[in-house]
Amino acid sequence: MKKKVLIVGGVAGGASTAARLRRLDEEAEIIIFEKGDYISFANCGLPYHIGEVIKDRGKLILQSPEKMRDRFEIDVRVNSEVTGIDTENKRIKVRSKNDGSYEEEYDYLVLAPGAKPITPKLPGCDSEKIHILRTINDMDLIKDAVDKGDVRNAIVIGGGFIGIEVAENLKHRGINVNLIEAAPHILAPFDSEMSELLEMEMNDNGVSIILNDRVEAFEENNDTISVKLNSGKSVTSDIVISAIGVMPDTDFIKKSGIELGERGHIIVNKNMRTNIENIYAAGDAVAVSDFINGKVAYIPLAGPANRQGRIIADNISGIKSEYKGTLGTSIIKVFDLVAASTGNNERTLNNLGVNYKKVYLYPMTHAGYYPGAKQLSIKVLYDVEGKVLGAQCVGVDGVDKFIDVIATVIKLKGTMEDLRELELAYAPPFLSAKSPANMAGFIADNEEKRLTNLFFVEDLKDFDKDKAILVDLRDSIEVEGGMIEGAVHIPLNNLRSRLNELDRNKEIWVYCAVGVRGWIGERILKGRGFKTKNLSGGYKAYKTFGYKAKEITFDDSDKGGNENGLDRGCARQHQEIAIEDNRERKVRELDAEGLCCPGPLMQVKMMMDMMEDGEMLNVRASDPGFFKDIEAFTKRTKNTLVSVEKDKGIVKASIIKGIEGNTEIAVDSKNNNSTLEEKNGQTLVVFSGDLDKAIASFIIANGAAAMGKKVTMFFTFWGLNILRKDEKIDSDKNLIEKVFGKMMPRGSKKLSLSKMNMAGIGPKMIRGIMKNKNVQSLEELIEAAIDSGVEVVACTMSMDVMGIKEEELIDGVKLGGVGYYLGEAEESTSNLFI
């Protein structure tokens, strides 16, 4: 028997139902009713046409009534609003723009009316300067206003996906944007610490953000409109875009007998059928089941709507099909960053009283030694049995890849153990051998086996210095940019030799940059009998935690724009000054991409040493920490930071050698440098001949030299072996000296590890890891140190005792005694013994 199927609403759910149904049933009569002008359009693309990222408006129109008729023999009636449903007589009431009011009978009815924007009735809300963005027509109105050139300032109300996308695209058009959000943070699917990364990115791109403040009224004043807030603030602009959320467009259903939820959503079963036989529903107007917790959820996403339409068509055609719930997997572009989430966030789990665990990690998108690797910020949540509950990820590249892997594992009811066991496609340009998903599983595995005891940034509020010691395990050059208050600095490579500085009666809380070295330090300490735990996410998690979104005051002359880097109010001005002044200035280029800290700083230092005052250096680096490091470097070395910005994960900086007096940045550099102590030296006594300690010594020395310090390394006793040439040198030695020389390692390549040497296997492993991680070898570090002016001094007294001759030492080594070392130490701000 021929079926007559009426579908209310097009776009995702309705159009998918119709197309699938035709493929399953060539005889069915299918009619779609759409109250708007367009049957199927890319509503997710609307903000990007306003921003002219998508220039061709026609590309947003996915289907037309003519195409649906010609290909699928489907009757599409646009500008036809369904106003009522008579479920007893199986009729709907239609009000058509062209055909007036009429009724239509059905055998099956599919409801896909979608959602409509929430428009609260506030004083002044009827102003023509207030817009919403839901349809093609809405988009046209906003873009037309922007295209006329009369919009210099805009207010976007709502920090959801549409609000963020509109704000970004208005900035692309050179408009100053104030974003207002009533909640404490933007983008509800993300937990606070992840939303803060995105708020920081928006601030860095010149978007003003007002959080935790509600709109109370609008007031139009000639050519502008003011938004009055609950806090008493008032913000004025030329246009307002309201994006505070959506509600189901189901008013026409309320008297039909079809069951609706308390918010007006249509209630359906697992077959997407309503409480009325032969009536189905899909899309944004439907209440769904949360796949993770089974609770009723309202998740308006295009992907689920399309799948629901397919399921409805199957069931109408006699193919049993079920919808198993929504994960809520979503992704958004926020200027240069991408953010994605899947499953439940921490806030939801807390509200439901779920007992869960979490891990933070900051892996690279692919092998670090291959150009273009960028860092990801990841949070994974799982229950006490190891079942994955949700994940969030922020980064420049690879975010979608990671979150899709996690979403797939969740859908298959997978665990953190499954993440460990995943075998994903690896090659250096695409992924690391241990993928981010694997790494998340490894961290959870270490905790499950009680190999690690994690603590989190929020736990620092409970830190009691009488009961615990906080230890920073990062290298010296890293702590130049800041430490957690109250921490003791012991670089990881010095930890074993400085254990006597730690009180065994106290718990040791350790941290590093992102958690990896903290884990190594934790294992060292536990192996030596200490009670300890490691900060998940390390200093990076601490540094970004609790970021306060900034409200920016726009000058009347401001014309929006997309500025990154320094003070938003003056960054562009300084860049223009620099460009104008540097037409005759010699400019050098430095590519430091792929180098880990302190590599980029060392390269900058080497280049600056070869430059004349007034020359400019343009630097590119992929190390995210370089953004702050270069600012500290220029202040300390009395050079001028002209600009620093982030562009798709690459930090770009321009530096003029010396102090330039024509910009506020240069003046600020002068002021900051005036407080530096006159003593600016660093001395290191290198007693050990172990490979790991030698590497640590030269990393510290190179970092200190890059920061402008005068560095002296004094090598004595076993440390002299580091400086020996690797070939045999004929020299006048007595028998004892010759025997002694044969017993000692000849040069840096023969050094053993202080621990885990394993008959020479350990050093080979360390060198292999350093190469894979793009960390300079010991020999390269020695060469870089000498080239950058580090004084490498061999103790003459120790040389005599050990029978080492001057001709056995590598080039660039000076000879000196204890007196010389003490004189250098006197002029130093610190002295290290290794």
XYZ file of N, CA and C in Angstrom, residues 609-721:
339
model
N 74.243 38.135 18.895
C 75.671 38.384 19.123
C 76.392 38.767 17.830
N 75.859 38.318 16.698
C 76.492 38.624 15.415
C 75.970 39.924 14.806
N 74.948 40.517 15.427
C 74.300 41.686 14.850
C 74.861 42.988 15.413
N 74.663 44.052 14.657
C 75.035 45.394 15.097
C 73.820 46.059 15.727
N 74.057 47.020 16.623
C 72.958 47.774 17.218
C 72.088 48.375 16.115
N 70.786 48.281 16.302
C 69.844 48.842 15.337
C 69.345 47.848 14.320
N 70.005 46.703 14.182
C 69.527 45.675 13.261
C 68.318 44.967 13.866
N 67.469 44.431 12.987
C 66.260 43.727 13.441
C 66.371 42.238 13.143
N 65.839 41.439 14.074
C 65.777 39.988 13.910
C 64.322 39.551 13.953
N 63.862 38.864 12.909
C 62.531 38.269 12.882
C 62.670 36.777 13.171
N 61.969 36.291 14.189
C 62.111 34.912 14.645
C 60.791 34.170 14.515
N 60.864 32.897 14.117
C 59.714 31.997 14.119
C 60.055 30.810 15.001
N 59.156 30.470 15.938
C 59.386 29.322 16.828
C 58.066 28.605 17.069
N 58.128 27.286 17.198
C 56.915 26.504 17.454
C 56.747 26.175 18.932
N 57.776 26.424 19.741
C 57.680 26.196 21.183
C 56.714 27.225 21.776
N 55.557 26.791 22.342
C 54.583 27.765 22.846
C 55.126 28.643 23.958
N 56.095 28.117 24.741
C 56.662 28.910 25.818
C 57.493 30.071 25.326
N 57.888 30.063 24.049
C 58.716 31.132 23.496
C 57.980 32.470 23.505
N 56.650 32.430 23.494
C 55.853 33.662 23.479
C 56.180 34.536 24.691
N 56.302 33.901 25.861
C 56.668 34.642 27.068
C 58.176 34.734 27.243
N 58.899 33.691 26.820
C 60.348 33.667 26.999
C 61.032 34.829 26.291
N 60.578 35.155 25.082
C 61.265 36.185 24.309
C 61.085 37.565 24.940
N 59.950 37.749 25.603
C 59.745 39.026 26.295
C 60.731 39.162 27.455
N 60.873 38.068 28.242
C 61.825 38.100 29.359
C 63.255 38.247 28.847
N 63.553 37.601 27.734
C 64.900 37.664 27.165
C 65.269 39.090 26.776
N 64.370 39.767 26.069
C 64.705 41.112 25.596
C 64.840 42.098 26.753
N 64.038 41.909 27.779
C 64.165 42.791 28.939
C 65.499 42.591 29.625
N 65.865 41.333 29.766
C 67.091 41.026 30.514
C 68.341 41.402 29.735
N 68.298 41.275 28.418
C 69.473 41.542 27.592
C 69.494 42.957 27.039
N 68.529 43.784 27.438
C 68.476 45.190 27.025
C 68.396 45.335 25.509
N 67.470 44.576 24.933
C 67.132 44.721 23.529
C 65.669 45.113 23.417
N 65.215 45.450 22.233
C 63.864 45.976 22.052
C 62.956 44.941 21.395
N 61.906 44.547 22.087
C 60.899 43.664 21.517
C 59.879 44.525 20.777
N 59.915 44.491 19.459
C 59.024 45.315 18.652
C 57.631 44.718 18.614
N 57.562 43.399 18.409
C 56.250 42.747 18.366
C 56.433 41.254 18.617
N 55.403 40.633 19.155
C 55.366 39.177 19.281
C 53.920 38.756 19.109
N 53.702 37.746 18.277
C 52.335 37.306 18.007
C 52.311 35.801 17.784
N 51.105 35.250 17.911
C 50.904 33.833 17.634
C 50.086 33.700 16.359
N 50.547 32.879 15.442
C 49.865 32.676 14.172
C 49.787 31.186 13.887
N 48.615 30.612 14.158
C 48.390 29.184 13.915
C 49.438 28.314 14.576
N 49.733 28.623 15.829
C 50.650 27.819 16.611
C 52.104 28.208 16.477
N 52.420 29.140 15.607
C 53.793 29.613 15.435
C 53.935 30.972 16.119
N 54.954 31.092 16.972
C 55.241 32.364 17.626
C 56.183 33.153 16.728
N 55.785 34.370 16.390
C 56.602 35.241 15.554
C 56.987 36.469 16.365
N 58.281 36.748 16.411
C 58.766 37.890 17.176
C 59.731 38.713 16.338
N 59.694 40.027 16.546
C 60.635 40.943 15.909
C 61.392 41.675 17.006
N 62.716 41.639 16.927
C 63.572 42.216 17.975
C 64.581 43.129 17.315
N 64.775 44.310 17.899
C 65.841 45.217 17.468
C 66.964 45.130 18.490
N 68.182 44.967 18.003
C 69.310 44.910 18.923
C 69.541 46.287 19.522
N 69.598 46.312 20.855
C 69.765 47.570 21.572
C 68.434 48.168 21.955
N 68.493 49.270 22.684
C 67.278 49.953 23.133
C 66.890 51.016 22.128
N 65.671 50.893 21.606
C 65.127 51.902 20.704
C 64.206 52.802 21.515
N 64.361 54.089 21.366
C 63.595 55.013 22.208
C 62.322 55.503 21.592
N 61.912 54.950 20.413
C 60.763 55.521 19.719
C 59.465 54.771 19.959
N 59.485 53.763 20.850
C 58.239 53.062 21.150
C 58.100 52.877 22.644
N 56.855 52.717 23.060
C 56.587 52.489 24.483
C 57.185 51.169 24.938
N 57.275 50.203 24.005
C 57.844 48.913 24.373
C 59.308 49.086 24.742
N 60.027 49.892 23.936
C 61.437 50.127 24.235
C 61.604 50.831 25.559
N 60.730 51.811 25.814
C 60.799 52.519 27.098
C 60.558 51.556 28.237
N 59.583 50.657 28.037
C 59.292 49.668 29.078
C 60.500 48.765 29.309
N 61.205 48.420 28.211
C 62.394 47.598 28.353
C 63.450 48.310 29.164
N 63.605 49.615 28.928
C 64.583 50.382 29.684
C 64.240 50.376 31.160
N 62.966 50.636 31.439
C 62.548 50.697 32.843
C 62.765 49.375 33.544
N 62.443 48.282 32.853
C 62.599 46.970 33.474
C 64.070 46.630 33.689
N 64.915 47.000 32.747
C 66.316 46.647 32.857
C 67.055 47.488 33.884
N 66.477 48.633 34.240
C 67.167 49.475 35.211
C 67.194 48.841 36.589
N 66.346 47.848 36.804
C 66.288 47.203 38.125
C 67.208 46.002 38.217
N 67.858 45.636 37.096
C 68.723 44.458 37.131
C 69.970 44.722 37.956
N 70.438 43.701 38.615
C 71.665 43.843 39.396
C 72.850 43.993 38.456
N 73.878 44.720 38.896
C 75.074 44.882 38.088
C 75.762 43.534 37.894
N 75.759 42.706 38.933
C 76.325 41.369 38.790
C 75.389 40.539 37.919
N 75.933 40.000 36.852
C 75.080 39.227 35.956
C 75.821 37.993 35.458
N 76.603 37.375 36.353
C 77.368 36.199 35.975
C 76.753 34.917 36.492
N 77.184 33.807 35.909
C 76.760 32.466 36.340
C 77.976 31.559 36.290
N 78.324 30.969 37.425
C 79.448 30.038 37.451
C 78.965 28.637 37.776
N 79.589 27.647 37.129
C 79.272 26.249 37.376
C 80.582 25.490 37.588
N 80.651 24.747 38.672
C 81.769 23.847 38.900
C 81.318 22.454 38.481
N 81.966 21.888 37.467
C 81.573 20.578 36.954
C 82.587 19.553 37.444
N 82.205 18.810 38.475
C 83.066 17.802 39.086
C 82.794 16.419 38.498
N 81.533 16.182 38.130
C 81.115 14.861 37.672
C 81.473 14.640 36.207
N 81.754 13.404 35.859
C 81.997 13.012 34.471
C 80.878 12.143 33.926
N 79.696 12.195 34.546
C 78.558 11.399 34.090
C 77.865 12.111 32.934
N 77.381 11.359 31.967
C 76.751 11.921 30.775
C 75.553 12.793 31.128
N 74.663 12.278 31.992
C 73.448 13.026 32.311
C 73.767 14.354 32.983
N 74.769 14.354 33.862
C 75.122 15.591 34.555
C 75.853 16.559 33.622
N 76.603 16.005 32.679
C 77.258 16.859 31.687
C 76.220 17.560 30.813
N 75.208 16.820 30.390
C 74.130 17.407 29.579
C 73.439 18.515 30.362
N 73.098 18.228 31.626
C 72.427 19.226 32.463
C 73.281 20.481 32.598
N 74.597 20.306 32.788
C 75.498 21.442 32.957
C 75.455 22.360 31.749
N 75.527 21.769 30.553
C 75.595 22.599 29.353
C 74.231 23.159 28.961
N 73.135 22.479 29.313
C 71.808 23.066 29.093
C 71.661 24.329 29.943
N 72.042 24.236 31.215
C 71.962 25.397 32.107
C 72.864 26.514 31.594
N 74.086 26.150 31.197
C 75.035 27.160 30.725
C 74.520 27.866 29.480
N 73.994 27.113 28.515
C 73.475 27.715 27.301
C 72.262 28.596 27.589
N 71.391 28.110 28.483
C 70.226 28.916 28.852
C 70.630 30.221 29.515
N 71.588 30.149 30.431
C 72.048 31.357 31.118
C 72.708 32.318 30.141
N 73.486 31.790 29.206
C 74.129 32.642 28.201
C 73.097 33.305 27.306
N 72.047 32.550 26.955
C 70.984 33.126 26.126
C 70.279 34.272 26.823
N 70.219 34.223 28.159
C 69.588 35.288 28.942
C 70.548 36.449 29.202
N 71.723 36.429 28.595
C 72.643 37.540 28.705
C 73.627 37.451 29.849
N 73.686 36.319 30.527
C 74.632 36.173 31.633
C 76.042 35.856 31.118
N 77.053 36.303 31.857
C 78.431 35.901 31.591
C 78.646 34.578 32.318
N 78.865 33.507 31.556
C 78.880 32.162 32.123
C 80.305 31.610 32.132
N 80.723 31.088 33.286
C 82.016 30.411 33.414
C 81.776 28.997 33.930
N 82.277 28.003 33.199
C 82.178 26.606 33.612
C 83.584 26.135 33.998
N 83.761 25.709 35.241
C 85.066 25.318 35.778
C 85.074 23.804 35.947
N 85.860 23.105 35.108
C 85.870 21.647 35.085
C 87.034 21.129 35.929
N 86.704 20.231 36.857
C 87.730 19.711 37.756
C 87.572 18.205 37.922
N 88.649 17.511 38.198
C 88.688 16.062 38.384
C 87.914 15.323 37.286
N 86.917 14.490 37.630
C 86.252 13.640 36.642
C 85.560 14.457 35.554
N 85.179 15.680 35.867
C 84.542 16.532 34.860
C 85.440 16.841 33.684
N 86.762 16.730 33.881
C 87.689 17.005 32.783
C 87.517 16.026 31.623
N 87.020 14.834 31.919
C 86.842 13.843 30.853
C 85.846 14.306 29.801
